[in-house]
PDB file of C-alpha atoms in Angstrom:
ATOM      1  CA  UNK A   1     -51.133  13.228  15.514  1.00 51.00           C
ATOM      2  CA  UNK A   2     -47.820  14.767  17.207  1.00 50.00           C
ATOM      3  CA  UNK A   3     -47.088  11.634  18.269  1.00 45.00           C
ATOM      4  CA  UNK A   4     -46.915  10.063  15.036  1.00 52.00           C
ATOM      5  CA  UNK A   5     -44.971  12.773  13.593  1.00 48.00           C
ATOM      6  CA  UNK A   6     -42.183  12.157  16.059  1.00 53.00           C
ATOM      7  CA  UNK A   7     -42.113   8.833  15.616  1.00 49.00           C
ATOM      8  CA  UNK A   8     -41.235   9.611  11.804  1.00 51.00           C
ATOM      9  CA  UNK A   9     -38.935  12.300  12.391  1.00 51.00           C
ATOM     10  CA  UNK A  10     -36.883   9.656  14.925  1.00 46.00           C
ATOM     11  CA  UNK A  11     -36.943   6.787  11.956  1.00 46.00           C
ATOM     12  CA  UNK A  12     -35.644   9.548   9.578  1.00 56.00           C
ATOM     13  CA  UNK A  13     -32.744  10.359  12.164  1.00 48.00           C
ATOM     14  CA  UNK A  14     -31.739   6.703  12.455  1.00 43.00           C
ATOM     15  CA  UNK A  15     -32.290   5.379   8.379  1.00 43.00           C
ATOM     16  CA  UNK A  16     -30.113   9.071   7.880  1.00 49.00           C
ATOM     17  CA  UNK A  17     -26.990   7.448  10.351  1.00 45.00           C
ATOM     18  CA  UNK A  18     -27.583   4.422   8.881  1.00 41.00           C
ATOM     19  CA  UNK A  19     -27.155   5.677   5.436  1.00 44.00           C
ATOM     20  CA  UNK A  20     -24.088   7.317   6.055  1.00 42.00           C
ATOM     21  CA  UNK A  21     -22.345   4.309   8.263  1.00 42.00           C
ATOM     22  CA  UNK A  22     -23.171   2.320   5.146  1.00 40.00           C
ATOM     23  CA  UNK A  23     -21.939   4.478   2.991  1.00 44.00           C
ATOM     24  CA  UNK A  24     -18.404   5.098   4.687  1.00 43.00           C
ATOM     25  CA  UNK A  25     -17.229   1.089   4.982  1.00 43.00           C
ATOM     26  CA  UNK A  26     -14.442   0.021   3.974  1.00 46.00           C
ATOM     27  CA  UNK A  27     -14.217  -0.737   0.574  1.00 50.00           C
ATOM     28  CA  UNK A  28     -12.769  -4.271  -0.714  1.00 62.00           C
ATOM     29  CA  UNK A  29      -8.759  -4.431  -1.205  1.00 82.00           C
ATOM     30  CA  UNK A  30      -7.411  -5.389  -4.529  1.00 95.00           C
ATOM     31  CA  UNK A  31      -4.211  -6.418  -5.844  1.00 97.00           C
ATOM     32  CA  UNK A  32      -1.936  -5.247  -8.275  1.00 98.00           C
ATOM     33  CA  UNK A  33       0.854  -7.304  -9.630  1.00 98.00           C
ATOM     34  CA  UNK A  34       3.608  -5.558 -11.462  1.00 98.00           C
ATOM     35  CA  UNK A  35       4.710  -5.332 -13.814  1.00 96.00           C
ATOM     36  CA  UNK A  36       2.089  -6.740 -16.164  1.00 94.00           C
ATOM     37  CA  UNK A  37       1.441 -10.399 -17.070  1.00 92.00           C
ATOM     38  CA  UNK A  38       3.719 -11.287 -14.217  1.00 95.00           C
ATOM     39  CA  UNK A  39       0.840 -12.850 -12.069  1.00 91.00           C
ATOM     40  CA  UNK A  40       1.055 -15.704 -13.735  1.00 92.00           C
ATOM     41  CA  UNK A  41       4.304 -16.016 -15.325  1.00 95.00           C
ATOM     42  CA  UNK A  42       7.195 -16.865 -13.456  1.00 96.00           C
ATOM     43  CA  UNK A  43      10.219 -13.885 -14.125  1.00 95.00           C
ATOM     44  CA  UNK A  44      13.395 -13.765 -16.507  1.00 95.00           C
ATOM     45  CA  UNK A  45      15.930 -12.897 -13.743  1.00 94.00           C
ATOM     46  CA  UNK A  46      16.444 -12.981  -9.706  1.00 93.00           C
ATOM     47  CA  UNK A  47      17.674 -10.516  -7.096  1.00 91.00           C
ATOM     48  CA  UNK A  48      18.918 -11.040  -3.758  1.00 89.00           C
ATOM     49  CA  UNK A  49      18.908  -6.966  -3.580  1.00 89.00           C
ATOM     50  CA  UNK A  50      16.877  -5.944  -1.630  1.00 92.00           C
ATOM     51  CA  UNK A  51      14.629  -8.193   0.505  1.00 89.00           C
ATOM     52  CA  UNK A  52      16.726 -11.426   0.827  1.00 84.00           C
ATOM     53  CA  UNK A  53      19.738  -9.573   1.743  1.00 82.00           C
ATOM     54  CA  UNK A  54      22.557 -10.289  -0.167  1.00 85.00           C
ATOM     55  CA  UNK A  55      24.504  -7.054   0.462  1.00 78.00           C
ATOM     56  CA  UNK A  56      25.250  -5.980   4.066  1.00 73.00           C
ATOM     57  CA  UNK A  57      23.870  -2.585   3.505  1.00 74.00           C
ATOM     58  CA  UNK A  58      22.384  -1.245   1.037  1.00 91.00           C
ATOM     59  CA  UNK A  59      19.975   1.498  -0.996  1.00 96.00           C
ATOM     60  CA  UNK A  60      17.353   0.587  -3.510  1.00 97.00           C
ATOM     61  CA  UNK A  61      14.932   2.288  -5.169  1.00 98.00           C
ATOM     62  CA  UNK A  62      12.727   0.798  -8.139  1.00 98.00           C
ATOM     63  CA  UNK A  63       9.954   2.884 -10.155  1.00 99.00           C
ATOM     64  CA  UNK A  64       6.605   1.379 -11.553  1.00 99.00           C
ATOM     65  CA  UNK A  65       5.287   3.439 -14.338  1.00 99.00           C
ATOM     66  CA  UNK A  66       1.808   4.392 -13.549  1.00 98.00           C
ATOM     67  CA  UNK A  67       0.431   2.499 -17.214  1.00 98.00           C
ATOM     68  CA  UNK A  68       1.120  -0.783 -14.972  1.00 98.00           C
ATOM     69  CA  UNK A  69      -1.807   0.289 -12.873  1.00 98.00           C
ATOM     70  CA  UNK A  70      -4.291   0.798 -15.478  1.00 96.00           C
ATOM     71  CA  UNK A  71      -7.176  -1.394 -13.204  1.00 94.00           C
ATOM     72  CA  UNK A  72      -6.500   1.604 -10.597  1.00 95.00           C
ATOM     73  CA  UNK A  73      -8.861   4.594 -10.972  1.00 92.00           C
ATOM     74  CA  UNK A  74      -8.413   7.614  -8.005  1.00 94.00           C
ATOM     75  CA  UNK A  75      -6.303   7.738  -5.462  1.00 97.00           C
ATOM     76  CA  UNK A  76      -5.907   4.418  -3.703  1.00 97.00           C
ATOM     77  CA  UNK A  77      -3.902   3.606  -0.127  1.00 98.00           C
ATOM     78  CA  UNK A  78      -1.011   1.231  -1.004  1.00 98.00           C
ATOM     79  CA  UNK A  79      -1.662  -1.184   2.755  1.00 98.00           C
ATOM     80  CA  UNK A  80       1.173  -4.122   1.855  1.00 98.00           C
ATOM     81  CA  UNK A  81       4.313  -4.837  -0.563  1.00 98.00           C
ATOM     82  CA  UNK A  82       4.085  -8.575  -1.440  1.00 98.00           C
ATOM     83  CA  UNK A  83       6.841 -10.489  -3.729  1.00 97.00           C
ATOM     84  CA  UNK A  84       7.814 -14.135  -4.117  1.00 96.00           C
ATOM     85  CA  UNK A  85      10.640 -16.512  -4.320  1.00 94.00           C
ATOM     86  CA  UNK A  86      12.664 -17.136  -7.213  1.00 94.00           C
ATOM     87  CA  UNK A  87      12.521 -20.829  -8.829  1.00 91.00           C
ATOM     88  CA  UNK A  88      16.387 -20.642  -8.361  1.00 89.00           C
ATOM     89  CA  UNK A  89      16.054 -20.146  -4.155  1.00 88.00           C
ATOM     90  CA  UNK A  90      15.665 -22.451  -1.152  1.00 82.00           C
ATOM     91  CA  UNK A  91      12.037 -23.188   0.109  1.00 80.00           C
ATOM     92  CA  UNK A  92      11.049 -22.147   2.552  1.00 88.00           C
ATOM     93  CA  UNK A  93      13.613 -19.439   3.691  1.00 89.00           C
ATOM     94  CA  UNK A  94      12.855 -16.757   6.370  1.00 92.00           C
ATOM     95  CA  UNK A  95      15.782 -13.867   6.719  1.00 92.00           C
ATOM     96  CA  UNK A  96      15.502 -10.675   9.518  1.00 95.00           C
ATOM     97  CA  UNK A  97      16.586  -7.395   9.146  1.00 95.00           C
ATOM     98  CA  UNK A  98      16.940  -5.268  12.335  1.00 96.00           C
ATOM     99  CA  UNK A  99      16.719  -1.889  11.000  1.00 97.00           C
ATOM    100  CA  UNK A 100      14.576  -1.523   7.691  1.00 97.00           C
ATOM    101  CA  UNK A 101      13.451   1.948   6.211  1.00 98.00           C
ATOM    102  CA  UNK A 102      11.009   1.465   3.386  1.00 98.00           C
ATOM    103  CA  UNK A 103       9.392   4.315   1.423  1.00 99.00           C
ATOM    104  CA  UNK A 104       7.294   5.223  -0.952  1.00 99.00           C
ATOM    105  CA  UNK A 105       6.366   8.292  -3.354  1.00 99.00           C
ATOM    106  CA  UNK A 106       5.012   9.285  -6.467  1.00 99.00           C
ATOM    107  CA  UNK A 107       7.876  10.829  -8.749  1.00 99.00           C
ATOM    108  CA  UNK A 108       7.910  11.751 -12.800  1.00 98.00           C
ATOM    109  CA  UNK A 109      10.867   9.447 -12.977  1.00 98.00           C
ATOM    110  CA  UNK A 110      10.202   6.857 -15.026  1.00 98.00           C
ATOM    111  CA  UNK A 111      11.327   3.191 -15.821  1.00 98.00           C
ATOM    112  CA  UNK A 112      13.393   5.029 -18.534  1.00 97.00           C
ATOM    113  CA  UNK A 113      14.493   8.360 -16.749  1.00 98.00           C
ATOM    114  CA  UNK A 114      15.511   6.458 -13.639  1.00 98.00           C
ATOM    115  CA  UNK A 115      18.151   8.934 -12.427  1.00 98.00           C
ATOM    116  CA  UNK A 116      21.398   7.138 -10.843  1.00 98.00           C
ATOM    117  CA  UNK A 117      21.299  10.010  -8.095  1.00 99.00           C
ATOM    118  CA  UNK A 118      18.665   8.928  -5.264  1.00 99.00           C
ATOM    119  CA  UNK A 119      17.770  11.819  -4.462  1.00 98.00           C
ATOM    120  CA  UNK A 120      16.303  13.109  -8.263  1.00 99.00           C
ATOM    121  CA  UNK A 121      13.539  10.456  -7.897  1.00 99.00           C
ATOM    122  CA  UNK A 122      11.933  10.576  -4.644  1.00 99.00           C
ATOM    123  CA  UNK A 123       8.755  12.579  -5.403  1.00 99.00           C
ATOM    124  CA  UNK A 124       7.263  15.316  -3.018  1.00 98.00           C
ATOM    125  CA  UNK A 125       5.143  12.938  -1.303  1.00 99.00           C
ATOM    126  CA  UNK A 126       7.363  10.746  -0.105  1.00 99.00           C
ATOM    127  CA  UNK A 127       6.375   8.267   3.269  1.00 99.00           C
ATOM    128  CA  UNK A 128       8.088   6.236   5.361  1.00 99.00           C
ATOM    129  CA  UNK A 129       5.389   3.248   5.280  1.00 99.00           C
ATOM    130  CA  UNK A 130       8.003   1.401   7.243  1.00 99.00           C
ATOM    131  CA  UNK A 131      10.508   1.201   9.549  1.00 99.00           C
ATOM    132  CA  UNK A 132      12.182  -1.225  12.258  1.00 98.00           C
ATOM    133  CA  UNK A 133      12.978  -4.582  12.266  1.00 98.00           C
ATOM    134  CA  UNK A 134      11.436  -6.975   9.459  1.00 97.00           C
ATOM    135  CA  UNK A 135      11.641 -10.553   8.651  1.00 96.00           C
ATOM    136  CA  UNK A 136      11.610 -11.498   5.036  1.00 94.00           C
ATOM    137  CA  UNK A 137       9.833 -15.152   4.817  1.00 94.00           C
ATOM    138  CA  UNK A 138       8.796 -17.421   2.049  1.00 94.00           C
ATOM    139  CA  UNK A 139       6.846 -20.470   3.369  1.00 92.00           C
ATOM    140  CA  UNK A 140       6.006 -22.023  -0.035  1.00 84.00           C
ATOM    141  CA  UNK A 141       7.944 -24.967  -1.199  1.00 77.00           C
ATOM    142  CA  UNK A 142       6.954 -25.336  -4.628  1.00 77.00           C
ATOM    143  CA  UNK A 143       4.967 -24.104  -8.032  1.00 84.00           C
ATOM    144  CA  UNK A 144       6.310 -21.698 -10.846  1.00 92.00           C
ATOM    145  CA  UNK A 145       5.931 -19.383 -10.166  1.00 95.00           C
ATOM    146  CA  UNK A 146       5.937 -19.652  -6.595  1.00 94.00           C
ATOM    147  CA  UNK A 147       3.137 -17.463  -4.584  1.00 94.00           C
ATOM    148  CA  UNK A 148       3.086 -14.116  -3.937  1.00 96.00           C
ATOM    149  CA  UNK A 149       3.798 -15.057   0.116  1.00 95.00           C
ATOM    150  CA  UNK A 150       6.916 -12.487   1.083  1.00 96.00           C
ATOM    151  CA  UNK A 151       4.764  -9.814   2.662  1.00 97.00           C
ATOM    152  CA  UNK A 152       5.534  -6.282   4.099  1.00 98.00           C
ATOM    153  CA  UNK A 153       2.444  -5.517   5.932  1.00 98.00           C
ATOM    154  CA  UNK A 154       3.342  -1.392   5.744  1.00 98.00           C
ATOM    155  CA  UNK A 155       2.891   0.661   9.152  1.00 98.00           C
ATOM    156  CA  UNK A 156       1.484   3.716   7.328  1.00 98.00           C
ATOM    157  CA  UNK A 157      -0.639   3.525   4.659  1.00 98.00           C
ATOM    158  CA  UNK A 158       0.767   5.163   0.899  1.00 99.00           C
ATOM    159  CA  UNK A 159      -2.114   7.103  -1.392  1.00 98.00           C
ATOM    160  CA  UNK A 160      -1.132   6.591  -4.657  1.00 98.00           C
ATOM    161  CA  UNK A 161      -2.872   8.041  -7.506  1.00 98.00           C
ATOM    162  CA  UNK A 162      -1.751   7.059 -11.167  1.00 98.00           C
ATOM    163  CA  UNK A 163      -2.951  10.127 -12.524  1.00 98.00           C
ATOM    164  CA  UNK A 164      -0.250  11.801 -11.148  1.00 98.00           C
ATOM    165  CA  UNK A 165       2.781  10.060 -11.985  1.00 98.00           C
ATOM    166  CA  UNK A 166       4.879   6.868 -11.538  1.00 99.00           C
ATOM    167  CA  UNK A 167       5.741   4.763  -7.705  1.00 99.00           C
ATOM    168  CA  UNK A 168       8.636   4.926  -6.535  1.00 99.00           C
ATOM    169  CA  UNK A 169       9.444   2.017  -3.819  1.00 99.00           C
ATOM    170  CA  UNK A 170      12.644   3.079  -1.597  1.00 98.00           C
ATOM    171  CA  UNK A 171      14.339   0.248   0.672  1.00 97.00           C
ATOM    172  CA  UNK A 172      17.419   1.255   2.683  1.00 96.00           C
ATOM    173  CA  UNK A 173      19.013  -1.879   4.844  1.00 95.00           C
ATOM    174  CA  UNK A 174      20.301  -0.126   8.259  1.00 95.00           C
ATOM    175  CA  UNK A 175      21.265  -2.857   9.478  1.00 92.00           C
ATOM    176  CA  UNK A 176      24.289  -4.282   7.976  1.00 88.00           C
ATOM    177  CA  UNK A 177      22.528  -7.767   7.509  1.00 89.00           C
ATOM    178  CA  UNK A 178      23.836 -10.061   4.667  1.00 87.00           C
ATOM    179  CA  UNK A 179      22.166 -13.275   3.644  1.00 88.00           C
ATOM    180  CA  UNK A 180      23.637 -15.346   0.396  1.00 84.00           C
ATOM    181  CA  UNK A 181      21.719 -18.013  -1.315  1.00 84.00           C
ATOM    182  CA  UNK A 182      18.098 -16.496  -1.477  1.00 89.00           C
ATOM    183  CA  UNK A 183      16.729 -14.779  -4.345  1.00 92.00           C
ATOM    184  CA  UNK A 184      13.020 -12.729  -5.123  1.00 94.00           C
ATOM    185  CA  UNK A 185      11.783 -13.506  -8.376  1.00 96.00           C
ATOM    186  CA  UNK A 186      12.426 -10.614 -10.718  1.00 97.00           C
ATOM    187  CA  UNK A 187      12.376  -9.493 -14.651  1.00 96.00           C
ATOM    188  CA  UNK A 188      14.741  -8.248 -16.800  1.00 95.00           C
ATOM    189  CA  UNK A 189      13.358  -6.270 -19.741  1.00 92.00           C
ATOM    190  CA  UNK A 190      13.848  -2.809 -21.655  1.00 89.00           C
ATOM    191  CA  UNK A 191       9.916  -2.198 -21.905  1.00 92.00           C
ATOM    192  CA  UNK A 192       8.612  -3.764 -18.462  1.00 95.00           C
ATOM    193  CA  UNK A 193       7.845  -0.287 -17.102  1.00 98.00           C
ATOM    194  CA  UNK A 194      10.202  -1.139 -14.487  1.00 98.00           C
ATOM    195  CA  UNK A 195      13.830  -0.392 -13.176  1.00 98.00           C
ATOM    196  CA  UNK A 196      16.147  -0.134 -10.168  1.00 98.00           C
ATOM    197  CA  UNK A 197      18.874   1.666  -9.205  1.00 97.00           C
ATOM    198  CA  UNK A 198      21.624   0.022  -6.562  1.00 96.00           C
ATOM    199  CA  UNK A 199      23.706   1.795  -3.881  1.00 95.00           C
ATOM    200  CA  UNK A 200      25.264   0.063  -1.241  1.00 92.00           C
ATOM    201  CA  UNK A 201      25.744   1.748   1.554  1.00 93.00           C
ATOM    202  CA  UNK A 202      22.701   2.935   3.357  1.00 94.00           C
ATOM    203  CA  UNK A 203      24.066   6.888   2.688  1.00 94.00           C
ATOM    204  CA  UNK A 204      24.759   6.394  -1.152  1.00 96.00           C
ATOM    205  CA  UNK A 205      24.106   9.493  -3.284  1.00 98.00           C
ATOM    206  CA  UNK A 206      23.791   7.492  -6.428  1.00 98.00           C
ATOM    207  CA  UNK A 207      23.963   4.234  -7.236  1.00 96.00           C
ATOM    208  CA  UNK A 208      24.524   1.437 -10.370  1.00 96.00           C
ATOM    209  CA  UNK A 209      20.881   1.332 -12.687  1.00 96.00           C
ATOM    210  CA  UNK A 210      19.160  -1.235 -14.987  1.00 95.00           C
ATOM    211  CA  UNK A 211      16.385  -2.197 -16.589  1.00 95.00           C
ATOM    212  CA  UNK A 212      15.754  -5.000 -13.674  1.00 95.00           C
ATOM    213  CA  UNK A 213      12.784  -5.185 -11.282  1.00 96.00           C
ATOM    214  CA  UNK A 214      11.683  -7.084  -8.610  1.00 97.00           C
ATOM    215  CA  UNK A 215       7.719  -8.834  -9.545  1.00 98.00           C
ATOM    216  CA  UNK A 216       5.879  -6.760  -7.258  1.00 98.00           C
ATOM    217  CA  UNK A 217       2.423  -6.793  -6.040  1.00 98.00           C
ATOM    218  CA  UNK A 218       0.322  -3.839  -3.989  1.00 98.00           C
ATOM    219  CA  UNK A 219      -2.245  -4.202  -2.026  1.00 98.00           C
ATOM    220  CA  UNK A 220      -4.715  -1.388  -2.422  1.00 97.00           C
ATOM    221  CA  UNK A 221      -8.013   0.323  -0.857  1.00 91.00           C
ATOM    222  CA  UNK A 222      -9.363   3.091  -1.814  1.00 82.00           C
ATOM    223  CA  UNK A 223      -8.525   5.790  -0.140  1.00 77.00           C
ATOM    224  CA  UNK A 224     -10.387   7.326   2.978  1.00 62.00           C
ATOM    225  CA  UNK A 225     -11.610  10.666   3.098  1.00 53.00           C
ATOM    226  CA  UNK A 226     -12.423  11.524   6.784  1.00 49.00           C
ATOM    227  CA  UNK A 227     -16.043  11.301   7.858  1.00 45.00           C
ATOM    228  CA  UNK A 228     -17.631  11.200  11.273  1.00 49.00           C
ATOM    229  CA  UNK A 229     -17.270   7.718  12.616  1.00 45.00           C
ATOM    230  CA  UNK A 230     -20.012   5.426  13.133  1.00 43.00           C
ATOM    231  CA  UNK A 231     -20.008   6.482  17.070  1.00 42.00           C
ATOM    232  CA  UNK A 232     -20.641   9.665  15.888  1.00 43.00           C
ATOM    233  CA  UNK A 233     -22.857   9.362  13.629  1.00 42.00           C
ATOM    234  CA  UNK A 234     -24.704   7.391  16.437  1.00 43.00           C
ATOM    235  CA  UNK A 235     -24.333  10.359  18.530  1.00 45.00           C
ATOM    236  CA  UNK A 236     -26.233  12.226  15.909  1.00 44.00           C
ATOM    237  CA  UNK A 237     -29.076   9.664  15.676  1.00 48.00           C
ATOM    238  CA  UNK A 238     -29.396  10.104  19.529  1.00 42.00           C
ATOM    239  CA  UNK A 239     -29.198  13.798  19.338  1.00 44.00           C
ATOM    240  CA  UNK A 240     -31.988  13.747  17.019  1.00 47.00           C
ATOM    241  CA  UNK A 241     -34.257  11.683  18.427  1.00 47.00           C
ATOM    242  CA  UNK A 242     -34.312  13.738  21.578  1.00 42.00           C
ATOM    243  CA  UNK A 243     -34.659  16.738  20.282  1.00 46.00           C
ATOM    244  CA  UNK A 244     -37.672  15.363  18.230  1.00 49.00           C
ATOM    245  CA  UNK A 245     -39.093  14.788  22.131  1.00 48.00           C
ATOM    246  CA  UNK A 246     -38.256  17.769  23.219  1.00 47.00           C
ATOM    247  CA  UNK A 247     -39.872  19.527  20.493  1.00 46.00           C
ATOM    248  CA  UNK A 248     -43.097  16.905  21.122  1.00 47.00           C
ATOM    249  CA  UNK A 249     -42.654  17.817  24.486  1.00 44.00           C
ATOM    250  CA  UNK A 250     -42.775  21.577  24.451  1.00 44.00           C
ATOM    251  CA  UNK A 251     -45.901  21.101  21.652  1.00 42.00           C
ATOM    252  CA  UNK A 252     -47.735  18.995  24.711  1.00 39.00           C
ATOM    253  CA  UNK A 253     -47.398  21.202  26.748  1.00 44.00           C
ATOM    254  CA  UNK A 254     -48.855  24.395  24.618  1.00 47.00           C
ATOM    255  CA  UNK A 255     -51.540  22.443  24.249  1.00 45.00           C
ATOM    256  CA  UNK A 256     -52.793  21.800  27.076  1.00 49.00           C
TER     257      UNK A 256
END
């Protein structure tokens, strides 16, 4: 009979670790594409500011209201920035950028309370999901609108909740690059949810603002909230299966 009782108490150890290993994967990414409708629909402007490099050096910051991620509920980690060429732009093009700082925060500016000073926008939480050299690639060579294929695979995750106010993506060219003839798909509209501001010079206090955006698209997971790891938790298993036997142990041993 003791025998058999250990032999449960190990199974519930392991179907316990198991549980919680299963429990704590990785959930699926999904993508957002800002601002809305623009997934499918190629944009009613261009900008070679920031990520093709048309100015030497520059500052750029763009807000996304939070109603343009209405499929995004809780606080999600933003993993990768992704635009696309412009119809008007060379295929393929690929430009590099030695010194790149990219950032991102959640601010209660909005698309129409963008403030021309730089430094009224960035919210609280601000990151630097990037920074170092970057090349800015678009491999496709045809289709309106093209494909979402200029990535910026980011080198610390953002967590970005909705619920608490609008994105704010900040891109400041170190550098000094310039590049002329390439151009990001973008859209020019008073109710997009969207708007930039332009300084240009890396150190700019304020800068030039409009209504224009770059189409942007975020890669999110949901955020992690720190749990043991699944070595751990096999640590745990372990740790309870031999204390079971020792416990079956020490009851042989009244016994006999």
């Amino acid at each position: 009979m003791t025998i058999q009782v250990t032999k449960a108490h190990i199974a519930r150890h392991w179907l316990a670790a198991l549980a919680v290993a299963l429990c704590t994967a990785p959930s699926h990414a999904m993508l957002v594409t800002t601002p809305a409708g623009a997934d499918a629909t190629e944009g009613n402007s261009s900008n070679c500011i920031p990520v093709t490099g048309c100015v030497d050096s520059d500052r750029y910051q763009q807000v996304y209201d939070s109603s343009l991620f209405t499929s995004v509920s809780g606080p999600q980690d933003i993993t990768e920035l992704l635009f696309r060429r412009d119809l008007t732009s060379p295929a393929p093009f690929s430009v590099d950028f030695s010194n790149v700082v990219i950032s991102l925060s959640t601010t209660q500016a909005s698309a129409a309370t963008l403030s021309t000073n730089f430094a009224n926008n960035v919210g609280a939480d601000a990151v630097d999901v990037y920074s170092g050299a970057l090349t800015v690639a678009s491999a496709s060579a045809g289709g309106v609108p093209a494909p979402l294929d200029i990535s910026v695979v980011l080198q610390q995750a953002f967590t970005y909740d909705p619920a608490q106010g609008n994105l704010l993506l900040e891109w400041v060219n170190l550098g000094g690059e310039s590049y002329s003839g390439f151009f990001a798909d973008s859209v020019f509209d008073h109710n997009d949810g969207t708007a930039r501001i332009i300084g240009f010079a890396p150190g700019s206090a304020t800068g030039l603002a409009d209504t224009s955006g770059l189409v942007t698209a975020f890669r999110l997971g949901a955020a992690e909230v720190a749990l043991p790891s699944t070595l751990a938790l096999f640590g745990i298993g372990v740790a309870g299966m031999l204390a079971g036997r020792g416990r079956n142990s020490a009851a042989l041993s009244q016994t006999q």
